[in-house]
Coordinates of C-alpha atoms and ligand atoms in Angstrom, one line a residue:
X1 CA -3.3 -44.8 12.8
X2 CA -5.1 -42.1 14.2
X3 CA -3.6 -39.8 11.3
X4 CA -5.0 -42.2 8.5
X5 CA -8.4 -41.6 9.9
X6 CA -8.0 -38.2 10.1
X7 CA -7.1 -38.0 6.6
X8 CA -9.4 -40.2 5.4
X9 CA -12.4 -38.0 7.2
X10 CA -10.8 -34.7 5.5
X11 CA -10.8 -37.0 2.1
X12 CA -14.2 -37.9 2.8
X13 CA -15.7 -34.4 3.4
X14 CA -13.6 -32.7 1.1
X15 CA -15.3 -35.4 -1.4
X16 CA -18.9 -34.2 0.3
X17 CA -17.8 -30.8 0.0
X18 CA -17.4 -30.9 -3.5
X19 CA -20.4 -32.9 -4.4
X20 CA -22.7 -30.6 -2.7
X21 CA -21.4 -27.5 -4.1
X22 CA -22.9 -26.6 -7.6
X23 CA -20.1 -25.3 -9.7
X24 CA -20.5 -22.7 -12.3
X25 CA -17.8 -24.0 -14.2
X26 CA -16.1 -27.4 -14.1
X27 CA -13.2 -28.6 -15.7
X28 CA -11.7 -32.2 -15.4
X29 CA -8.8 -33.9 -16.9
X30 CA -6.5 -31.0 -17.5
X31 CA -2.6 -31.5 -16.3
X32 CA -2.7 -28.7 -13.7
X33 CA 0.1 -26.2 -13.5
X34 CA -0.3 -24.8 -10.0
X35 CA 2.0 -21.6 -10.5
X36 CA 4.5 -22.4 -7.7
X37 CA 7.0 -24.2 -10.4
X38 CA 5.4 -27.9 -9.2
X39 CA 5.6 -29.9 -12.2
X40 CA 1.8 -30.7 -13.5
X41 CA -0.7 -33.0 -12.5
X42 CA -4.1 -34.6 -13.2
X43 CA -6.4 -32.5 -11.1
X44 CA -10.3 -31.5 -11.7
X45 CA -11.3 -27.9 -11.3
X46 CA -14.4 -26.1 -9.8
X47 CA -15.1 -22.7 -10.2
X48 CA -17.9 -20.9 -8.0
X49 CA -18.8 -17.3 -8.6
X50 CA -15.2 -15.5 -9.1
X51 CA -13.2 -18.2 -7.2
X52 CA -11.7 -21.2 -7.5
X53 CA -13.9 -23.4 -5.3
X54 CA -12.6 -26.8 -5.6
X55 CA -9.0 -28.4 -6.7
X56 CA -9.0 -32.2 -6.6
X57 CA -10.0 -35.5 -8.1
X58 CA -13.6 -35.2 -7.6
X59 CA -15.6 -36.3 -10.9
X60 CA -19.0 -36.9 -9.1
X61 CA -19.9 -33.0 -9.0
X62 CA -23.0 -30.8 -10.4
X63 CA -21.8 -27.8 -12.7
X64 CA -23.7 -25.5 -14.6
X65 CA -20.9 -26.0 -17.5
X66 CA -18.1 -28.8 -17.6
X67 CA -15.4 -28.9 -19.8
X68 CA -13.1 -31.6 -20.7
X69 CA -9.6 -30.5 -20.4
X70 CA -7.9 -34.1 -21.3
X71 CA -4.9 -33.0 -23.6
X72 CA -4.7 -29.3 -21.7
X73 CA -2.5 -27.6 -19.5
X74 CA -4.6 -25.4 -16.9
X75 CA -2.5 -23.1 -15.1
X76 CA -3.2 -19.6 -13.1
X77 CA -3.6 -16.7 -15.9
X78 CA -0.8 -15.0 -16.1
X79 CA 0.2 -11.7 -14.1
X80 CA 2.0 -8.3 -16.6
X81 CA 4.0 -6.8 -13.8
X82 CA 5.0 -4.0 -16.4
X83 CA 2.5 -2.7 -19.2
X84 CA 1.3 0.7 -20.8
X85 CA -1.7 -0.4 -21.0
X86 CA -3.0 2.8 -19.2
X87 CA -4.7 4.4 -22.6
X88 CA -5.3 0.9 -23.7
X89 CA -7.6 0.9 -20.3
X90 CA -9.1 4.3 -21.2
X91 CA -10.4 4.1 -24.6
X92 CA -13.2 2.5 -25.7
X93 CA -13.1 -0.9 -26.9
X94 CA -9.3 -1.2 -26.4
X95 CA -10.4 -1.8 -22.9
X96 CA -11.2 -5.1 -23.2
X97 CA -7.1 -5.8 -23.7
X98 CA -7.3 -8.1 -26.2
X99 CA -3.1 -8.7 -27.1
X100 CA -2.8 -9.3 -23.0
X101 CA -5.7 -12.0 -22.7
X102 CA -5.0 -13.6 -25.9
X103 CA -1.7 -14.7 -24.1
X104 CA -2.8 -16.0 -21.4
X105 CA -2.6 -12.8 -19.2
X106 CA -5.3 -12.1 -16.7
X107 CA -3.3 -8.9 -14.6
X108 CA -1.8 -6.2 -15.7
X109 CA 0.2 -3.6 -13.7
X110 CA 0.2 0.0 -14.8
X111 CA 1.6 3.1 -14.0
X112 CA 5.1 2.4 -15.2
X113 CA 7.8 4.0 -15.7
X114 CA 7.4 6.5 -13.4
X115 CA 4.2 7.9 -15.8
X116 CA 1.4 6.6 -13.4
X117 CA -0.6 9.2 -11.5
X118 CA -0.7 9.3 -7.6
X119 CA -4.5 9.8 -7.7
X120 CA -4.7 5.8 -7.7
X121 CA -8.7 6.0 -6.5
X122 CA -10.0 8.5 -9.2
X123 CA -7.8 6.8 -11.8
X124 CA -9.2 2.9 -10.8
X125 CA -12.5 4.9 -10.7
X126 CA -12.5 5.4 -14.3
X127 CA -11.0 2.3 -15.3
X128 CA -14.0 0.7 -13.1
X129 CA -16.5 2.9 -14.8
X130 CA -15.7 1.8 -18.1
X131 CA -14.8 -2.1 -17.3
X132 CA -11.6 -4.0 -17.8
X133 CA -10.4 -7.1 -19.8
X134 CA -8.7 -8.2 -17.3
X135 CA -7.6 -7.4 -13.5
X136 CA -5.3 -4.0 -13.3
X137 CA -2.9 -3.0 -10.5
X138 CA -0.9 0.0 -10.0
X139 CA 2.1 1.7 -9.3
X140 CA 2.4 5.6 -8.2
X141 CA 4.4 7.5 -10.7
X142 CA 7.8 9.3 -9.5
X143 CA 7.1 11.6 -13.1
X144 CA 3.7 12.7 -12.1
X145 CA 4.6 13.6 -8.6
X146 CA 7.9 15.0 -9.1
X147 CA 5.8 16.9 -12.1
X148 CA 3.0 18.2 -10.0
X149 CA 5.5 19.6 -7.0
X150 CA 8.7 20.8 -9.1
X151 CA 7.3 21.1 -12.9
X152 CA 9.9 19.6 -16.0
X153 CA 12.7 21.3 -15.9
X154 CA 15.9 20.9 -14.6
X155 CA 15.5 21.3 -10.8
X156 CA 16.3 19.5 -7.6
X157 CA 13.2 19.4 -4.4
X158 CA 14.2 21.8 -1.5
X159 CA 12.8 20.4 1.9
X160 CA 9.2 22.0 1.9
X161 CA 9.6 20.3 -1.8
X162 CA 10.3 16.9 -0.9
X163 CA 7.9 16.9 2.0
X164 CA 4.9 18.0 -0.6
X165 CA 6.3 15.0 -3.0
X166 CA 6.3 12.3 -0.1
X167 CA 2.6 13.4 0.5
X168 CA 2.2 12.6 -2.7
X169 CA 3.7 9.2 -2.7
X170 CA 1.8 8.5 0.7
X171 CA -1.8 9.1 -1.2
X172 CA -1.0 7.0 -3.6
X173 CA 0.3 3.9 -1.5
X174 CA -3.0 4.6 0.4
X175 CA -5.5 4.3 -2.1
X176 CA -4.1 1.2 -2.9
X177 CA -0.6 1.0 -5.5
X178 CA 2.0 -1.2 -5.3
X179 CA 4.5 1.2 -4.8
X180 CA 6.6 3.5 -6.1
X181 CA 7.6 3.4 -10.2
X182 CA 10.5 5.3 -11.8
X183 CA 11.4 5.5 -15.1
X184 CA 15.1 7.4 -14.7
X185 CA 15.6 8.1 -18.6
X186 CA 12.4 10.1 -18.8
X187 CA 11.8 14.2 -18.2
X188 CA 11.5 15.1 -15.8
X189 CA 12.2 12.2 -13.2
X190 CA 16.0 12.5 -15.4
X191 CA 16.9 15.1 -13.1
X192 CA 16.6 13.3 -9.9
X193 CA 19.5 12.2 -7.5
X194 CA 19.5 9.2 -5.4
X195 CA 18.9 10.4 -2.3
X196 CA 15.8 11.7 -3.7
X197 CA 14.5 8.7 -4.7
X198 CA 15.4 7.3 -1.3
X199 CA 13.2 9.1 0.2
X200 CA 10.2 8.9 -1.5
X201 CA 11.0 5.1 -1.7
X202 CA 10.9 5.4 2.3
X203 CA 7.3 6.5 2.1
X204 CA 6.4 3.3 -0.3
X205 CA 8.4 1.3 2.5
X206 CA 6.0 2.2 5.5
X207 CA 3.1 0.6 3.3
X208 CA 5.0 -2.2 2.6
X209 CA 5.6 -1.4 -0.9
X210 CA 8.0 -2.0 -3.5
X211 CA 10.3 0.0 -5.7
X212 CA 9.9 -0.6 -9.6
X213 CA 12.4 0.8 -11.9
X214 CA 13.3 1.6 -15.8
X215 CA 17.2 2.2 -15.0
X216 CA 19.2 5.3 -15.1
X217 CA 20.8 3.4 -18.4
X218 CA 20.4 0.5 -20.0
X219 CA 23.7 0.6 -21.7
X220 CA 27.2 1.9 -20.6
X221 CA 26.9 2.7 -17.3
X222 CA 24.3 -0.2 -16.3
X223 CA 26.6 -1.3 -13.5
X224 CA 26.2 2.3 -11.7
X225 CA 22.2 1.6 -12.5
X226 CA 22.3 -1.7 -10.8
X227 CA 24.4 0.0 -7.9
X228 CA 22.0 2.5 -7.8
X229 CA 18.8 0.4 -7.1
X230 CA 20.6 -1.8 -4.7
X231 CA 21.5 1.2 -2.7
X232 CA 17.9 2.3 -3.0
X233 CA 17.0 -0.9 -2.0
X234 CA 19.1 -1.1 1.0
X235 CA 18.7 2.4 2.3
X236 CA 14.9 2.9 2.0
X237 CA 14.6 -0.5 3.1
X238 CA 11.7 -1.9 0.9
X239 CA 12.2 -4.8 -2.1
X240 CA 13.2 -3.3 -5.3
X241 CA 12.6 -4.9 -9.0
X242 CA 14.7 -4.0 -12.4
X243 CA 11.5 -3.6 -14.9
X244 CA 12.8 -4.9 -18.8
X245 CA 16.3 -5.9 -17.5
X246 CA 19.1 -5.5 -20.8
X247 CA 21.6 -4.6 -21.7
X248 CA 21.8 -2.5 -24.7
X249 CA 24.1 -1.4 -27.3
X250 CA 26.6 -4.0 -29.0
X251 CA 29.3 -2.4 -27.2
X252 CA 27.6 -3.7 -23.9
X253 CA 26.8 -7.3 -25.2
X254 CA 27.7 -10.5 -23.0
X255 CA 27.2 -7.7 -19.7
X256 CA 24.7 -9.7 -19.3
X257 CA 26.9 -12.1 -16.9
X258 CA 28.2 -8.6 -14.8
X259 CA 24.8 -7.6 -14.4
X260 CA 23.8 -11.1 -13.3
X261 CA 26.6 -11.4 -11.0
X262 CA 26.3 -7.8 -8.9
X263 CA 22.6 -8.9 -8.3
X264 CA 22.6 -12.9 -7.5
X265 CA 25.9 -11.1 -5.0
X266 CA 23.4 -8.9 -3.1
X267 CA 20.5 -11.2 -3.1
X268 CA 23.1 -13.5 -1.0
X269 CA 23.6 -10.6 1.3
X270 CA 19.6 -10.5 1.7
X271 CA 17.9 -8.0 -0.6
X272 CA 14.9 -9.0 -2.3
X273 CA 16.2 -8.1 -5.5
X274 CA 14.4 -8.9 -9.1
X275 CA 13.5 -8.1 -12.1
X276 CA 11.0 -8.9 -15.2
X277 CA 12.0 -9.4 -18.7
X278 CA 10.5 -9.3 -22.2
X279 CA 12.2 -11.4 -25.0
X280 CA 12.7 -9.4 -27.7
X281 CA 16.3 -8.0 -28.9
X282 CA 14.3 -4.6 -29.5
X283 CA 13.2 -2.0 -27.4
X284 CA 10.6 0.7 -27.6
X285 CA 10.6 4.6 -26.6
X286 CA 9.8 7.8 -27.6
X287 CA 12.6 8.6 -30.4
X288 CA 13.6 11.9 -28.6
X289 CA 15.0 10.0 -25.9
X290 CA 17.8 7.9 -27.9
X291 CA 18.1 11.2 -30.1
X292 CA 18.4 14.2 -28.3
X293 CA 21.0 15.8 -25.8
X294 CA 19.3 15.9 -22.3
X295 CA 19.5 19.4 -21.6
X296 CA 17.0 19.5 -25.4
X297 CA 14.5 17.2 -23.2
X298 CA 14.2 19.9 -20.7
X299 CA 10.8 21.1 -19.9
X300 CA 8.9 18.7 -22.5
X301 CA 8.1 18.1 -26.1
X302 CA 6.5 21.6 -26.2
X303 CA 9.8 23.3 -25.1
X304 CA 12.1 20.4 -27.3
X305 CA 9.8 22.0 -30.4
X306 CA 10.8 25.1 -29.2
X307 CA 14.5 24.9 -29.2
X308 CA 13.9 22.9 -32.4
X309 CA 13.1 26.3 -33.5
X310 CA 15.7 28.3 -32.2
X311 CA 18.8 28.9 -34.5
X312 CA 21.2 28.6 -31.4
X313 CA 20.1 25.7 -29.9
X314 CA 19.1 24.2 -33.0
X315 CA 22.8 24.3 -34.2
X316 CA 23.8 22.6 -31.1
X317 CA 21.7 19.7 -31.4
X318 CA 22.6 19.4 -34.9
X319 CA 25.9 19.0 -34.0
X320 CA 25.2 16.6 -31.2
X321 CA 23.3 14.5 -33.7
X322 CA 25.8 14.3 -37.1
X323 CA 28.0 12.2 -35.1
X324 CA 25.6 9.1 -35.5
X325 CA 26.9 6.4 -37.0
X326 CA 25.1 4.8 -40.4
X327 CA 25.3 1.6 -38.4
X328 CA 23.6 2.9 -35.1
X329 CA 21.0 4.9 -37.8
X330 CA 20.0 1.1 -39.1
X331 CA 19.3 0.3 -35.8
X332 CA 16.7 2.4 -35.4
X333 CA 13.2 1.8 -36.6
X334 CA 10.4 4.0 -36.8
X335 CA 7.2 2.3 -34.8
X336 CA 4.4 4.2 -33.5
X337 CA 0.9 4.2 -32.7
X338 CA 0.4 7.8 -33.3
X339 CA -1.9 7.9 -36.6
X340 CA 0.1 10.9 -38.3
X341 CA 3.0 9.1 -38.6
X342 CA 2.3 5.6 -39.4
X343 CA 3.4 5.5 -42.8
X344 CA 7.0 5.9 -41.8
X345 CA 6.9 2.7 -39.3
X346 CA 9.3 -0.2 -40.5
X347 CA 11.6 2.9 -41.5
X348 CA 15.0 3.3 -40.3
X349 CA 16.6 6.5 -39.4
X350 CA 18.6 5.2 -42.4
X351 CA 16.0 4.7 -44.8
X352 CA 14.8 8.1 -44.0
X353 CA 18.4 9.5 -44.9
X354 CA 18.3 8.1 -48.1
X355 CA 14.5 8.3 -48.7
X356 CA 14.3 11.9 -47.9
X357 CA 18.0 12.9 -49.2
X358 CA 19.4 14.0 -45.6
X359 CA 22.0 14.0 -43.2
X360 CA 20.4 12.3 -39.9
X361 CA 20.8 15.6 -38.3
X362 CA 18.6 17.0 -40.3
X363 CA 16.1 14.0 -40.9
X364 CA 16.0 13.5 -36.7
X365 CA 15.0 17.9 -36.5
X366 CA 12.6 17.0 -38.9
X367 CA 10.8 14.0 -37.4
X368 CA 10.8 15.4 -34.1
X369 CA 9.6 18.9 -34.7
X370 CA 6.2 17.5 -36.4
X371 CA 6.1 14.1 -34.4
X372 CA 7.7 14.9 -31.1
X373 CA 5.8 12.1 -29.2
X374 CA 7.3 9.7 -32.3
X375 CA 8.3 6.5 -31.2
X376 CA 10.6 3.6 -32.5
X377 CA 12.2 0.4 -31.9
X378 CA 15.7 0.0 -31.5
X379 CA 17.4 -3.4 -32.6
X380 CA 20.3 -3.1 -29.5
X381 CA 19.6 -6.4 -27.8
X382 CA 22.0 -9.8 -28.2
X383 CA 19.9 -12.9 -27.9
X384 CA 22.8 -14.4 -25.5
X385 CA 21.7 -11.6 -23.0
X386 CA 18.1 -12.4 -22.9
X387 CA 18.5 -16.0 -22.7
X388 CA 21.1 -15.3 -19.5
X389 CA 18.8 -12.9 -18.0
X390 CA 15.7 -15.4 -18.8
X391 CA 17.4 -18.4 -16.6
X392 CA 17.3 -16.8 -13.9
X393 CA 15.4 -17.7 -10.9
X394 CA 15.0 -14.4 -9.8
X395 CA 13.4 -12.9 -13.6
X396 CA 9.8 -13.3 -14.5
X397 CA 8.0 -11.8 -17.8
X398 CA 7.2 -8.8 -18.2
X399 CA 5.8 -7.6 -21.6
X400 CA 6.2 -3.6 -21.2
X401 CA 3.2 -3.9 -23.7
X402 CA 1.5 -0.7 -25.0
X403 CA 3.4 0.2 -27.7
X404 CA 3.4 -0.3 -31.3
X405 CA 6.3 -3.8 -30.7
X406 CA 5.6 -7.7 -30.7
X407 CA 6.3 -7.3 -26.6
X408 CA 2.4 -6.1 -26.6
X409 CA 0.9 -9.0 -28.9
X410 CA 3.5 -12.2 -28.1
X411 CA 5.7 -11.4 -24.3
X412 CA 4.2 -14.5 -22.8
X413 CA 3.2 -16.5 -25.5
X414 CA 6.6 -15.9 -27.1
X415 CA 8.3 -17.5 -23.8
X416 CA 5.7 -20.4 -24.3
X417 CA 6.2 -21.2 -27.7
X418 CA 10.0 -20.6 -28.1
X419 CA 11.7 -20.1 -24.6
X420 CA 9.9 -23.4 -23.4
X421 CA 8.8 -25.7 -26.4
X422 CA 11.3 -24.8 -29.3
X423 CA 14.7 -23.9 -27.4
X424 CA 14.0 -25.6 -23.6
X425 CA 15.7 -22.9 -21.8
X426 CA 13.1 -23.7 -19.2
X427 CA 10.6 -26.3 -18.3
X428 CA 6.9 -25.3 -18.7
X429 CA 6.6 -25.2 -15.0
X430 CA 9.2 -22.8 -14.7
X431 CA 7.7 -20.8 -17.9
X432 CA 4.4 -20.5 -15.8
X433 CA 5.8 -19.8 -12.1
X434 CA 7.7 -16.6 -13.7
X435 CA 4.8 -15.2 -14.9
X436 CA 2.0 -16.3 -12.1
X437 CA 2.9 -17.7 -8.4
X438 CA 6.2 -15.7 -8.8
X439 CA 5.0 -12.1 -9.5
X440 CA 2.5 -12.5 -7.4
X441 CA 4.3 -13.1 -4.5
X442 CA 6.4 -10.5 -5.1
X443 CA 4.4 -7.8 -5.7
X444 CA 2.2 -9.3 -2.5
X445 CA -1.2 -9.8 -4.5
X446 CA -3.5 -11.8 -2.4
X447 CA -5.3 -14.8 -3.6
X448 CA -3.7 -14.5 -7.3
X449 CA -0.8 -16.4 -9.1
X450 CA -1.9 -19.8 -7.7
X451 CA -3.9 -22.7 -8.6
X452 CA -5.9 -23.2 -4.8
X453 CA -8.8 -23.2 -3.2
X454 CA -10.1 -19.8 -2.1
X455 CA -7.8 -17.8 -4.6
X456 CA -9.4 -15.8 -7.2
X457 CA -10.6 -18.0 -10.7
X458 CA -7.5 -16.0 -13.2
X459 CA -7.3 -19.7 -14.8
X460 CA -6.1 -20.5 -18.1
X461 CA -6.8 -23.9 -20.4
X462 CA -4.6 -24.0 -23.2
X463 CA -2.3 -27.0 -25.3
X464 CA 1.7 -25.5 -25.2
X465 CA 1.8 -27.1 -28.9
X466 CA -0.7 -24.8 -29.9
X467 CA 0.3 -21.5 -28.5
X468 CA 1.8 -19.1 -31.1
X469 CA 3.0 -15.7 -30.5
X470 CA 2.5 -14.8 -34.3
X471 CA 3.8 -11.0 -34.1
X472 CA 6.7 -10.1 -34.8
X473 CA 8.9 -7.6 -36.3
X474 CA 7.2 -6.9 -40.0
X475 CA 3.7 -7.9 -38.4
X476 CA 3.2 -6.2 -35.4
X477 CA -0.4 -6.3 -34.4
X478 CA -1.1 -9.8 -34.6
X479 CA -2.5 -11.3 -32.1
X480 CA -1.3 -14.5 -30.3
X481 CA -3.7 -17.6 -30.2
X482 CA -3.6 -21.1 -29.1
X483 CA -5.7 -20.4 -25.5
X484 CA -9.2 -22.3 -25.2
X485 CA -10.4 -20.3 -22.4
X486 CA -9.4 -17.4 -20.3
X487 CA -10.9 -16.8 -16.9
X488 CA -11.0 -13.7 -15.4
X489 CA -12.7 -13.6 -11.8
X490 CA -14.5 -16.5 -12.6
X491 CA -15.7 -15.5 -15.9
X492 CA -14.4 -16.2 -19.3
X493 CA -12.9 -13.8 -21.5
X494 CA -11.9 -15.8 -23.9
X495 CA -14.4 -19.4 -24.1
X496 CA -13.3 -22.0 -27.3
X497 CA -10.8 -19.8 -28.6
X498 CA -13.5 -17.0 -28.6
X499 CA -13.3 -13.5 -27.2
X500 CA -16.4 -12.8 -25.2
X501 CA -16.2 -8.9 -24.6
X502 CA -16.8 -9.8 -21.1
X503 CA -15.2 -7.4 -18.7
X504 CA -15.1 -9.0 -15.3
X505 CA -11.4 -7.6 -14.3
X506 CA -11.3 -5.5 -10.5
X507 CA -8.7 -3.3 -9.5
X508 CA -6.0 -4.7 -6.8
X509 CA -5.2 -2.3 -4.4
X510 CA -2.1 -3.3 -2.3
X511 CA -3.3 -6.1 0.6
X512 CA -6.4 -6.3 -0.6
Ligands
LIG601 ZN1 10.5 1.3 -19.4

């Protein structure tokens, strides 16, 4: 009895509560998503200043604006735990972020890869100074400090080395990043052995960070890549998470289930252990890291150029590339936001052979020596893969957005309107938890991800039938539509299907 009474005092004065408060924004009616994979439910929504103020079935409440949300799905806005959306943040106008909030996406984490500075303050100062589209997190880059202490070529840290690097690392994790990024394919961080890694990771691990990786490979030897951020995992002693999990290459398809099993095997043991995913069967780099020998990458694109040049080492490329298969040429498609070489995007490696009359040894020199930053998309993926890797409990979305590549326009809405509505590989609940209460929880953002009171107003409105990724493969700068509002802090990005050019996103440091 007592406990009735209780609860109906709490009822009462949350009731109170909410009628005093003066909302800035109400919505009512909406089937709420509340990010932790709870199915939906009717709920009414205040918003006060940049939080959410109010969850419950209050009607009787005084709101600068309410919106009837009968017919929509609200849900938290959804977190990008892997973007390049760095120069997107940078540049004028492309700092509003338009391809992430038009999915839904209210965070995005940068410094991926490994490519993220470890001067996190100065580099949220000058995101702060020129506003955000949405909220930004970030990670410290392994490149940049392994860059700053040991330069790009082919070296391994001595002791006074590796002391100078964790330094690095330390600055980073306290001016607020997430942790330590690596991106393993890339010059110079290429070079690195484990035990390296390890201890840097260690440094991440005292601030109660995480380790974020781009594997080793991707493709052949993906088991030792798996091994090798388990062992990272356990021996630094911090939670790790596989960025764009794949496997790539046709000789590697239906992996998919080896790669599952190793992981779901050590989660069991107790390592956190995750990873994100975009669903797309193509990926996106810079050309001269499918193309070229690694000892070519050595030093940079302004030592590749130069060895480009040189009759020696030119021969030996040559005769590292010629062995390319026609097949593995088609597979390859030319896609890049550098200006000077737009015209050749939607190109194959193949078309180029024929278009240009030349071997591919001779059309890859060429491409590279006057675009070396040239990027392209390469059609490796098997749909089977993906759809394993999507089901499970431990993947949530990731775009890797930044590129020239649907992933940037359609990651999320993509999941929405095909993984969830078309093929059902996942309730909408679960669509939403992978890409909000999830990733927040695992990259420890406070007060984000969720659908409570107190947490931060990222909240999105939108009707699943509506939501289409529109990009794709031949039209690749499309945006994605189908959400009636975007909040971000408590302010709407995106208001009737409208962009605002509001810029109310902050900068998460770690904790705070
Ligand atoms: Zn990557």
């Amino acid at each position: 009895m007592k406990s009735v009474i209780l609860g109906l005092a709490l009822l009462y004065s949350g009731t109170l509560a909410a009628q005093q408060k003066v909302f800035d924004y109400f919505i009512k009616n909406a089937t709420v998503y509340d990010g932790t994979g709870a199915p939906g439910a009717k709920l009414n929504i205040g918003i006060q200043q940049d939080k959410i103020a109010y969850v419950g079935t209050d009607t009787l409440v005084k709101a600068t604006h309410i919106i009837d949300g009968a017919g929509y799905v609200l849900s938290p806005g959804f977190i990008d735990p892997h973007t390049h959306a760095d120069r997107w943040l940078k540049a004028k106008d492309t700092n509003y972020l338009y391809p992430w909030i038009a999915q839904g996406v209210t965070t995005v984490f940068v410094g991926s890869d490994g490519f993220g500075t470890y001067r996190i303050a100065d580099e949220f100062a000058t995101f702060e100074e020129k506003g955000m589209g949405a909220n930004v997190a970030a990670f410290v880059g392994f490149g940049s400090v392994r860059t700053h202490v040991l330069g790009r070529d082919v070296v391994q840290p001595g002791k006074v080395d590796l002391v100078e690097m964790k330094l690095l690392v330390e600055q980073g994790m306290q001016e607020g990043a997430l942790g330590l990024s690596t991106g393993l394919l890339y010059v110079p961080q290429i070079w690195s052995k484990t035990p390296e890694i390890v201890e840097l990771s260690k440094v991440a691990a005292k601030y109660g960070g995480i380790y974020d990786t781009h594997m080793r490979s991707e493709t052949g030897n993906i088991i030792n890549s798996v091994n090798e951020v388990i062992t990272i995992g356990k021996e630094a002693g911090l939670p790790v998470h596989i960025s764009h999990i794949k496997v790539s290459g046709p000789s590697n398809w239906g992996r998919s289930t080896e790669v599952i099993a190793l992981i779901n095997k050590v989660r069991t043991e107790g390592l956190d252990i995750t990873a994100n995913q975009y669903p797309f069967v193509a990926s996106l780099t810079g050309l001269k890291n499918g193309l070229m020998p690694k000892w070519a990458l050595a030093g940079g694109n302004t030592k590749m150029v130069e060895r480009l040049n040189d009759p020696e080492d030119l021969k030996k490329i040559k005769a590292f590339l010629k062995d390319r298969t026609d097949e593995q040429n088609k597979r390859v498609v030319v896609s890049s936001l550098d200006k000077s070489v737009q015209h050749l995007n939607g190109k194959s490696l193949y078309d180029l052979c024929q278009e240009w009359q030349m071997p591919i040894e001779d059309v890859a020199v060429k491409l590279l020596k006057e675009h070396p930053g040239v990027s392209g998309m390469s059609f490796t993926m098997d749909e089977q893969d993906i759809i394993n890797f999507s089901k499970q409990p431990w993947v949530m979305t990731g775009s890797d957005g930044g590129g020239f590549h649907p992933r940037t326009y359609a990651t999320f809405t993509q999941i929405v309107e095909n993984f969830c509505m078309a093929k059902e590989v996942f309730p909408l609940e679960w669509a939403i938890h992978r890409a909000t209460g999830m990733t927040a929880k695992k990259f420890k953002l406070p007060n984000r991800g969720e659908i409570k009171e107190g947490y931060y107003a990222d909240v999105i409105l939108f009707k699943p039938e509506e939501v289409k990724a529109n990009s794709d493969f031949v039209n690749i700068d499309r945006l994605s539509e189908g959400m009636r509002y975007v909040f971000v802090n408590g302010k709407p990005v995106i208001e009737e299907k409208s962009f605002t050019k509001e810029l109310p996103g902050k900068t998460i440091k770690k904790g705070q």
